[in-house]
PDB file of C-alpha atoms in Angstrom:
ATOM      1  CA  UNK A   1       7.293  42.669  89.762  1.00  0.00           C
ATOM      2  CA  UNK A   2       6.009  46.094  90.595  1.00  0.00           C
ATOM      3  CA  UNK A   3       8.018  48.575  92.579  1.00  0.00           C
ATOM      4  CA  UNK A   4       4.792  49.588  94.297  1.00  0.00           C
ATOM      5  CA  UNK A   5       3.788  46.142  95.597  1.00  0.00           C
ATOM      6  CA  UNK A   6       6.911  43.997  95.567  1.00  0.00           C
ATOM      7  CA  UNK A   7       7.939  42.255  98.736  1.00  0.00           C
ATOM      8  CA  UNK A   8      10.234  39.502  99.900  1.00  0.00           C
ATOM      9  CA  UNK A   9       9.845  36.445  97.758  1.00  0.00           C
ATOM     10  CA  UNK A  10       7.058  37.853  95.581  1.00  0.00           C
ATOM     11  CA  UNK A  11       4.193  40.265  95.293  1.00  0.00           C
ATOM     12  CA  UNK A  12       2.865  41.398  98.644  1.00  0.00           C
ATOM     13  CA  UNK A  13      -0.091  43.662  99.285  1.00  0.00           C
ATOM     14  CA  UNK A  14      -0.059  46.039 102.235  1.00  0.00           C
ATOM     15  CA  UNK A  15      -3.842  46.180 102.138  1.00  0.00           C
ATOM     16  CA  UNK A  16      -6.119  44.113 104.346  1.00  0.00           C
ATOM     17  CA  UNK A  17      -8.114  44.232 107.511  1.00  0.00           C
ATOM     18  CA  UNK A  18      -6.225  45.724 110.470  1.00  0.00           C
ATOM     19  CA  UNK A  19      -5.024  43.172 113.002  1.00  0.00           C
ATOM     20  CA  UNK A  20      -5.722  43.897 116.643  1.00  0.00           C
ATOM     21  CA  UNK A  21      -2.264  44.418 118.106  1.00  0.00           C
ATOM     22  CA  UNK A  22      -3.232  46.040 121.412  1.00  0.00           C
ATOM     23  CA  UNK A  23      -2.483  42.993 123.538  1.00  0.00           C
ATOM     24  CA  UNK A  24       0.846  42.428 121.842  1.00  0.00           C
ATOM     25  CA  UNK A  25       1.752  46.084 122.209  1.00  0.00           C
ATOM     26  CA  UNK A  26       1.002  45.990 125.944  1.00  0.00           C
ATOM     27  CA  UNK A  27       3.243  42.951 126.296  1.00  0.00           C
ATOM     28  CA  UNK A  28       5.926  44.654 124.233  1.00  0.00           C
ATOM     29  CA  UNK A  29       5.861  47.593 126.639  1.00  0.00           C
ATOM     30  CA  UNK A  30       6.886  45.065 129.307  1.00  0.00           C
ATOM     31  CA  UNK A  31       9.828  43.910 127.143  1.00  0.00           C
ATOM     32  CA  UNK A  32       8.168  40.642 126.121  1.00  0.00           C
ATOM     33  CA  UNK A  33      10.317  39.157 123.352  1.00  0.00           C
ATOM     34  CA  UNK A  34       7.516  36.918 122.144  1.00  0.00           C
ATOM     35  CA  UNK A  35       5.341  39.962 121.493  1.00  0.00           C
ATOM     36  CA  UNK A  36       8.113  41.505 119.397  1.00  0.00           C
ATOM     37  CA  UNK A  37       8.435  38.302 117.387  1.00  0.00           C
ATOM     38  CA  UNK A  38       4.696  38.220 116.650  1.00  0.00           C
ATOM     39  CA  UNK A  39       4.610  41.913 115.707  1.00  0.00           C
ATOM     40  CA  UNK A  40       7.496  41.271 113.337  1.00  0.00           C
ATOM     41  CA  UNK A  41       5.665  38.334 111.767  1.00  0.00           C
ATOM     42  CA  UNK A  42       2.536  40.420 111.250  1.00  0.00           C
ATOM     43  CA  UNK A  43       4.147  43.588 109.924  1.00  0.00           C
ATOM     44  CA  UNK A  44       7.613  42.849 108.505  1.00  0.00           C
ATOM     45  CA  UNK A  45       6.383  42.839 104.888  1.00  0.00           C
ATOM     46  CA  UNK A  46       4.594  46.163 105.310  1.00  0.00           C
ATOM     47  CA  UNK A  47       7.738  47.674 106.830  1.00  0.00           C
ATOM     48  CA  UNK A  48       9.864  46.159 104.060  1.00  0.00           C
ATOM     49  CA  UNK A  49       7.671  47.583 101.286  1.00  0.00           C
ATOM     50  CA  UNK A  50       7.579  50.962 103.016  1.00  0.00           C
ATOM     51  CA  UNK A  51      11.365  50.988 103.423  1.00  0.00           C
ATOM     52  CA  UNK A  52      11.881  50.179  99.752  1.00  0.00           C
ATOM     53  CA  UNK A  53       9.619  53.008  98.679  1.00  0.00           C
ATOM     54  CA  UNK A  54      11.413  55.372 101.037  1.00  0.00           C
ATOM     55  CA  UNK A  55      14.961  54.377  99.969  1.00  0.00           C
ATOM     56  CA  UNK A  56      14.542  53.013  96.411  1.00  0.00           C
ATOM     57  CA  UNK A  57      16.951  50.236  97.365  1.00  0.00           C
ATOM     58  CA  UNK A  58      16.281  46.574  98.130  1.00  0.00           C
ATOM     59  CA  UNK A  59      19.421  46.343 100.270  1.00  0.00           C
ATOM     60  CA  UNK A  60      18.433  49.415 102.265  1.00  0.00           C
ATOM     61  CA  UNK A  61      14.921  48.017 102.709  1.00  0.00           C
ATOM     62  CA  UNK A  62      16.330  44.895 104.345  1.00  0.00           C
ATOM     63  CA  UNK A  63      18.464  47.042 106.622  1.00  0.00           C
ATOM     64  CA  UNK A  64      15.484  49.283 107.324  1.00  0.00           C
ATOM     65  CA  UNK A  65      13.406  46.349 108.579  1.00  0.00           C
ATOM     66  CA  UNK A  66      16.172  45.233 110.909  1.00  0.00           C
ATOM     67  CA  UNK A  67      16.817  48.766 112.150  1.00  0.00           C
ATOM     68  CA  UNK A  68      13.121  49.414 112.766  1.00  0.00           C
ATOM     69  CA  UNK A  69      12.464  46.339 114.896  1.00  0.00           C
ATOM     70  CA  UNK A  70      15.767  46.795 116.687  1.00  0.00           C
ATOM     71  CA  UNK A  71      14.647  50.313 117.576  1.00  0.00           C
ATOM     72  CA  UNK A  72      11.274  48.992 118.749  1.00  0.00           C
ATOM     73  CA  UNK A  73      12.984  46.480 121.027  1.00  0.00           C
ATOM     74  CA  UNK A  74      15.365  49.142 122.349  1.00  0.00           C
ATOM     75  CA  UNK A  75      12.397  51.305 123.291  1.00  0.00           C
ATOM     76  CA  UNK A  76      10.736  48.353 124.980  1.00  0.00           C
ATOM     77  CA  UNK A  77      13.853  47.541 127.007  1.00  0.00           C
ATOM     78  CA  UNK A  78      14.125  51.197 128.035  1.00  0.00           C
ATOM     79  CA  UNK A  79      10.448  51.457 129.015  1.00  0.00           C
ATOM     80  CA  UNK A  80       9.702  54.005 126.306  1.00  0.00           C
ATOM     81  CA  UNK A  81       6.902  52.322 124.365  1.00  0.00           C
ATOM     82  CA  UNK A  82       3.975  54.735 124.044  1.00  0.00           C
ATOM     83  CA  UNK A  83       0.400  53.385 124.270  1.00  0.00           C
ATOM     84  CA  UNK A  84      -1.089  52.176 120.990  1.00  0.00           C
ATOM     85  CA  UNK A  85      -3.916  54.435 119.815  1.00  0.00           C
ATOM     86  CA  UNK A  86      -5.229  52.174 117.039  1.00  0.00           C
ATOM     87  CA  UNK A  87      -6.090  48.478 116.779  1.00  0.00           C
ATOM     88  CA  UNK A  88      -2.983  47.862 114.666  1.00  0.00           C
ATOM     89  CA  UNK A  89       0.631  48.859 115.197  1.00  0.00           C
ATOM     90  CA  UNK A  90       1.282  49.112 111.471  1.00  0.00           C
ATOM     91  CA  UNK A  91       1.241  52.904 111.117  1.00  0.00           C
ATOM     92  CA  UNK A  92       3.395  53.396 114.225  1.00  0.00           C
ATOM     93  CA  UNK A  93       5.963  50.931 112.878  1.00  0.00           C
ATOM     94  CA  UNK A  94       5.966  52.627 109.485  1.00  0.00           C
ATOM     95  CA  UNK A  95       6.615  56.033 111.029  1.00  0.00           C
ATOM     96  CA  UNK A  96       9.518  54.503 112.932  1.00  0.00           C
ATOM     97  CA  UNK A  97      10.742  52.886 109.708  1.00  0.00           C
ATOM     98  CA  UNK A  98      10.769  56.288 108.055  1.00  0.00           C
ATOM     99  CA  UNK A  99      13.012  57.576 110.821  1.00  0.00           C
ATOM    100  CA  UNK A 100      15.412  54.653 110.447  1.00  0.00           C
ATOM    101  CA  UNK A 101      15.603  54.701 106.635  1.00  0.00           C
ATOM    102  CA  UNK A 102      17.643  57.885 106.528  1.00  0.00           C
ATOM    103  CA  UNK A 103      20.364  56.106 108.485  1.00  0.00           C
ATOM    104  CA  UNK A 104      20.547  53.104 106.159  1.00  0.00           C
ATOM    105  CA  UNK A 105      20.223  54.922 102.815  1.00  0.00           C
ATOM    106  CA  UNK A 106      23.905  55.835 102.770  1.00  0.00           C
ATOM    107  CA  UNK A 107      24.834  52.200 103.290  1.00  0.00           C
ATOM    108  CA  UNK A 108      22.525  51.181 100.419  1.00  0.00           C
ATOM    109  CA  UNK A 109      24.307  53.521  98.024  1.00  0.00           C
ATOM    110  CA  UNK A 110      27.622  51.909  98.919  1.00  0.00           C
ATOM    111  CA  UNK A 111      26.129  48.438  98.401  1.00  0.00           C
ATOM    112  CA  UNK A 112      24.783  49.364  94.961  1.00  0.00           C
ATOM    113  CA  UNK A 113      28.251  50.478  93.905  1.00  0.00           C
ATOM    114  CA  UNK A 114      29.710  47.227  95.207  1.00  0.00           C
ATOM    115  CA  UNK A 115      27.103  45.123  93.396  1.00  0.00           C
ATOM    116  CA  UNK A 116      27.848  46.985  90.190  1.00  0.00           C
ATOM    117  CA  UNK A 117      31.541  46.217  90.478  1.00  0.00           C
ATOM    118  CA  UNK A 118      30.860  42.542  91.222  1.00  0.00           C
ATOM    119  CA  UNK A 119      28.577  42.177  88.181  1.00  0.00           C
ATOM    120  CA  UNK A 120      31.121  43.932  85.970  1.00  0.00           C
ATOM    121  CA  UNK A 121      33.909  41.636  87.180  1.00  0.00           C
ATOM    122  CA  UNK A 122      31.749  38.517  86.726  1.00  0.00           C
ATOM    123  CA  UNK A 123      31.083  39.293  83.066  1.00  0.00           C
ATOM    124  CA  UNK A 124      29.768  36.271  81.184  1.00  0.00           C
ATOM    125  CA  UNK A 125      29.955  34.117  84.308  1.00  0.00           C
ATOM    126  CA  UNK A 126      26.610  35.485  85.520  1.00  0.00           C
ATOM    127  CA  UNK A 127      23.819  33.003  84.824  1.00  0.00           C
ATOM    128  CA  UNK A 128      20.921  34.177  82.598  1.00  0.00           C
ATOM    129  CA  UNK A 129      18.396  33.575  85.390  1.00  0.00           C
ATOM    130  CA  UNK A 130      20.413  35.567  87.907  1.00  0.00           C
ATOM    131  CA  UNK A 131      21.032  38.338  85.372  1.00  0.00           C
ATOM    132  CA  UNK A 132      17.302  38.628  84.642  1.00  0.00           C
ATOM    133  CA  UNK A 133      16.481  38.769  88.353  1.00  0.00           C
ATOM    134  CA  UNK A 134      19.151  41.396  88.945  1.00  0.00           C
ATOM    135  CA  UNK A 135      17.922  43.477  86.008  1.00  0.00           C
ATOM    136  CA  UNK A 136      14.364  43.420  87.358  1.00  0.00           C
ATOM    137  CA  UNK A 137      15.499  44.561  90.783  1.00  0.00           C
ATOM    138  CA  UNK A 138      17.626  47.340  89.297  1.00  0.00           C
ATOM    139  CA  UNK A 139      14.657  48.463  87.196  1.00  0.00           C
ATOM    140  CA  UNK A 140      12.456  48.585  90.301  1.00  0.00           C
ATOM    141  CA  UNK A 141      15.073  50.712  92.037  1.00  0.00           C
ATOM    142  CA  UNK A 142      15.307  53.036  89.032  1.00  0.00           C
ATOM    143  CA  UNK A 143      11.535  53.541  88.940  1.00  0.00           C
ATOM    144  CA  UNK A 144      11.381  54.116  92.657  1.00  0.00           C
ATOM    145  CA  UNK A 145      14.226  56.637  92.428  1.00  0.00           C
ATOM    146  CA  UNK A 146      12.159  58.600  89.912  1.00  0.00           C
ATOM    147  CA  UNK A 147       9.221  58.600  92.302  1.00  0.00           C
ATOM    148  CA  UNK A 148      11.407  59.743  95.202  1.00  0.00           C
ATOM    149  CA  UNK A 149      12.772  62.633  93.130  1.00  0.00           C
ATOM    150  CA  UNK A 150       9.224  63.724  92.331  1.00  0.00           C
ATOM    151  CA  UNK A 151       8.141  63.471  95.959  1.00  0.00           C
ATOM    152  CA  UNK A 152      10.999  65.732  97.022  1.00  0.00           C
ATOM    153  CA  UNK A 153       9.043  68.554  95.381  1.00  0.00           C
ATOM    154  CA  UNK A 154       6.440  68.479  98.163  1.00  0.00           C
ATOM    155  CA  UNK A 155       6.773  69.045 101.933  1.00  0.00           C
ATOM    156  CA  UNK A 156       7.846  66.117 104.112  1.00  0.00           C
ATOM    157  CA  UNK A 157       4.511  66.043 105.967  1.00  0.00           C
ATOM    158  CA  UNK A 158       2.691  65.562 102.659  1.00  0.00           C
ATOM    159  CA  UNK A 159       5.078  62.781 101.661  1.00  0.00           C
ATOM    160  CA  UNK A 160       4.360  61.029 104.958  1.00  0.00           C
ATOM    161  CA  UNK A 161       0.627  61.143 104.236  1.00  0.00           C
ATOM    162  CA  UNK A 162       1.150  59.615 100.778  1.00  0.00           C
ATOM    163  CA  UNK A 163       3.434  56.899 102.172  1.00  0.00           C
ATOM    164  CA  UNK A 164       1.102  55.879 104.980  1.00  0.00           C
ATOM    165  CA  UNK A 165      -2.371  56.205 103.451  1.00  0.00           C
ATOM    166  CA  UNK A 166      -1.866  55.699  99.704  1.00  0.00           C
ATOM    167  CA  UNK A 167       1.067  53.298  99.607  1.00  0.00           C
ATOM    168  CA  UNK A 168       0.662  51.399 102.872  1.00  0.00           C
ATOM    169  CA  UNK A 169      -3.148  51.499 103.019  1.00  0.00           C
ATOM    170  CA  UNK A 170      -3.331  52.843 106.561  1.00  0.00           C
ATOM    171  CA  UNK A 171      -6.657  54.421 107.450  1.00  0.00           C
ATOM    172  CA  UNK A 172      -6.846  58.144 108.142  1.00  0.00           C
ATOM    173  CA  UNK A 173      -7.312  57.307 111.818  1.00  0.00           C
ATOM    174  CA  UNK A 174      -4.224  55.057 111.896  1.00  0.00           C
ATOM    175  CA  UNK A 175      -2.072  57.647 110.159  1.00  0.00           C
ATOM    176  CA  UNK A 176      -3.354  60.441 112.357  1.00  0.00           C
ATOM    177  CA  UNK A 177      -2.635  58.472 115.519  1.00  0.00           C
ATOM    178  CA  UNK A 178       0.874  57.548 114.431  1.00  0.00           C
ATOM    179  CA  UNK A 179       1.722  61.088 113.336  1.00  0.00           C
ATOM    180  CA  UNK A 180       0.079  62.773 116.320  1.00  0.00           C
ATOM    181  CA  UNK A 181      -2.257  64.938 114.236  1.00  0.00           C
ATOM    182  CA  UNK A 182      -5.981  64.998 113.473  1.00  0.00           C
ATOM    183  CA  UNK A 183      -7.629  62.977 110.709  1.00  0.00           C
ATOM    184  CA  UNK A 184      -8.586  66.232 109.031  1.00  0.00           C
ATOM    185  CA  UNK A 185      -4.930  67.248 108.918  1.00  0.00           C
ATOM    186  CA  UNK A 186      -3.942  63.974 107.254  1.00  0.00           C
ATOM    187  CA  UNK A 187      -6.745  64.339 104.718  1.00  0.00           C
ATOM    188  CA  UNK A 188      -5.705  67.919 103.966  1.00  0.00           C
ATOM    189  CA  UNK A 189      -2.082  66.885 103.475  1.00  0.00           C
ATOM    190  CA  UNK A 190      -3.131  64.146 101.049  1.00  0.00           C
ATOM    191  CA  UNK A 191      -5.222  66.589  99.045  1.00  0.00           C
ATOM    192  CA  UNK A 192      -2.413  69.117  98.838  1.00  0.00           C
ATOM    193  CA  UNK A 193       0.108  66.430  97.884  1.00  0.00           C
ATOM    194  CA  UNK A 194      -2.012  65.224  94.984  1.00  0.00           C
ATOM    195  CA  UNK A 195      -2.524  68.796  93.789  1.00  0.00           C
ATOM    196  CA  UNK A 196       1.194  69.531  93.985  1.00  0.00           C
ATOM    197  CA  UNK A 197       2.140  66.389  92.067  1.00  0.00           C
ATOM    198  CA  UNK A 198      -0.235  66.819  89.124  1.00  0.00           C
ATOM    199  CA  UNK A 199       2.499  68.384  86.972  1.00  0.00           C
ATOM    200  CA  UNK A 200       4.800  65.344  87.344  1.00  0.00           C
ATOM    201  CA  UNK A 201       2.118  62.678  87.020  1.00  0.00           C
ATOM    202  CA  UNK A 202       3.560  61.510  83.677  1.00  0.00           C
ATOM    203  CA  UNK A 203       5.979  59.302  85.626  1.00  0.00           C
ATOM    204  CA  UNK A 204       4.379  55.855  85.302  1.00  0.00           C
ATOM    205  CA  UNK A 205       5.501  54.652  88.712  1.00  0.00           C
ATOM    206  CA  UNK A 206       4.072  57.769  90.311  1.00  0.00           C
ATOM    207  CA  UNK A 207       0.742  57.227  88.566  1.00  0.00           C
ATOM    208  CA  UNK A 208       0.626  53.771  90.116  1.00  0.00           C
ATOM    209  CA  UNK A 209       1.663  55.120  93.498  1.00  0.00           C
ATOM    210  CA  UNK A 210      -1.144  57.677  93.586  1.00  0.00           C
ATOM    211  CA  UNK A 211      -3.877  55.569  92.017  1.00  0.00           C
TER     212      UNK A 211
END
């Protein structure tokens, strides 16, 4: 399982044709719970993958999904849902996920410590299948942590461009609309990010992330 494409229950690609969410978004702005449910169904995997890449933690990714859609619903109930500029709500949801991930990252670190203690206490009682699955997830988190450390070397606005366009396959127009900047600005940030990261490209996971 790749840390770049892994999702709930198996490999999930964030790529694909944008889904027209305008009608759902208009209903969401009127606090329609059914619209929220459908938006979740369409975009939960993309938000989950994004949250994992942002936090390098599976537990935090789960929390990030919940926090993101809870925040969306809170905005809807408070009448603070801005009009959707693109045909898909994906980029807007991912930007919101980025804002929520900082709040759940601390909790993820505590959970990793707890999981480590549980596995140590279990000793030989852990089944081979479970141990292999756990090892794979820990390896994904380790690789993603390396990528996050590398990305800290560049400005946050450049990281956002990488996360939205390269990792989550948003178009320049989608990313620009969600970030409130021009397409040219997004393209420039991507170019600068790739230039800045050339000296750390030996990290395998980062090669995959930027390919």
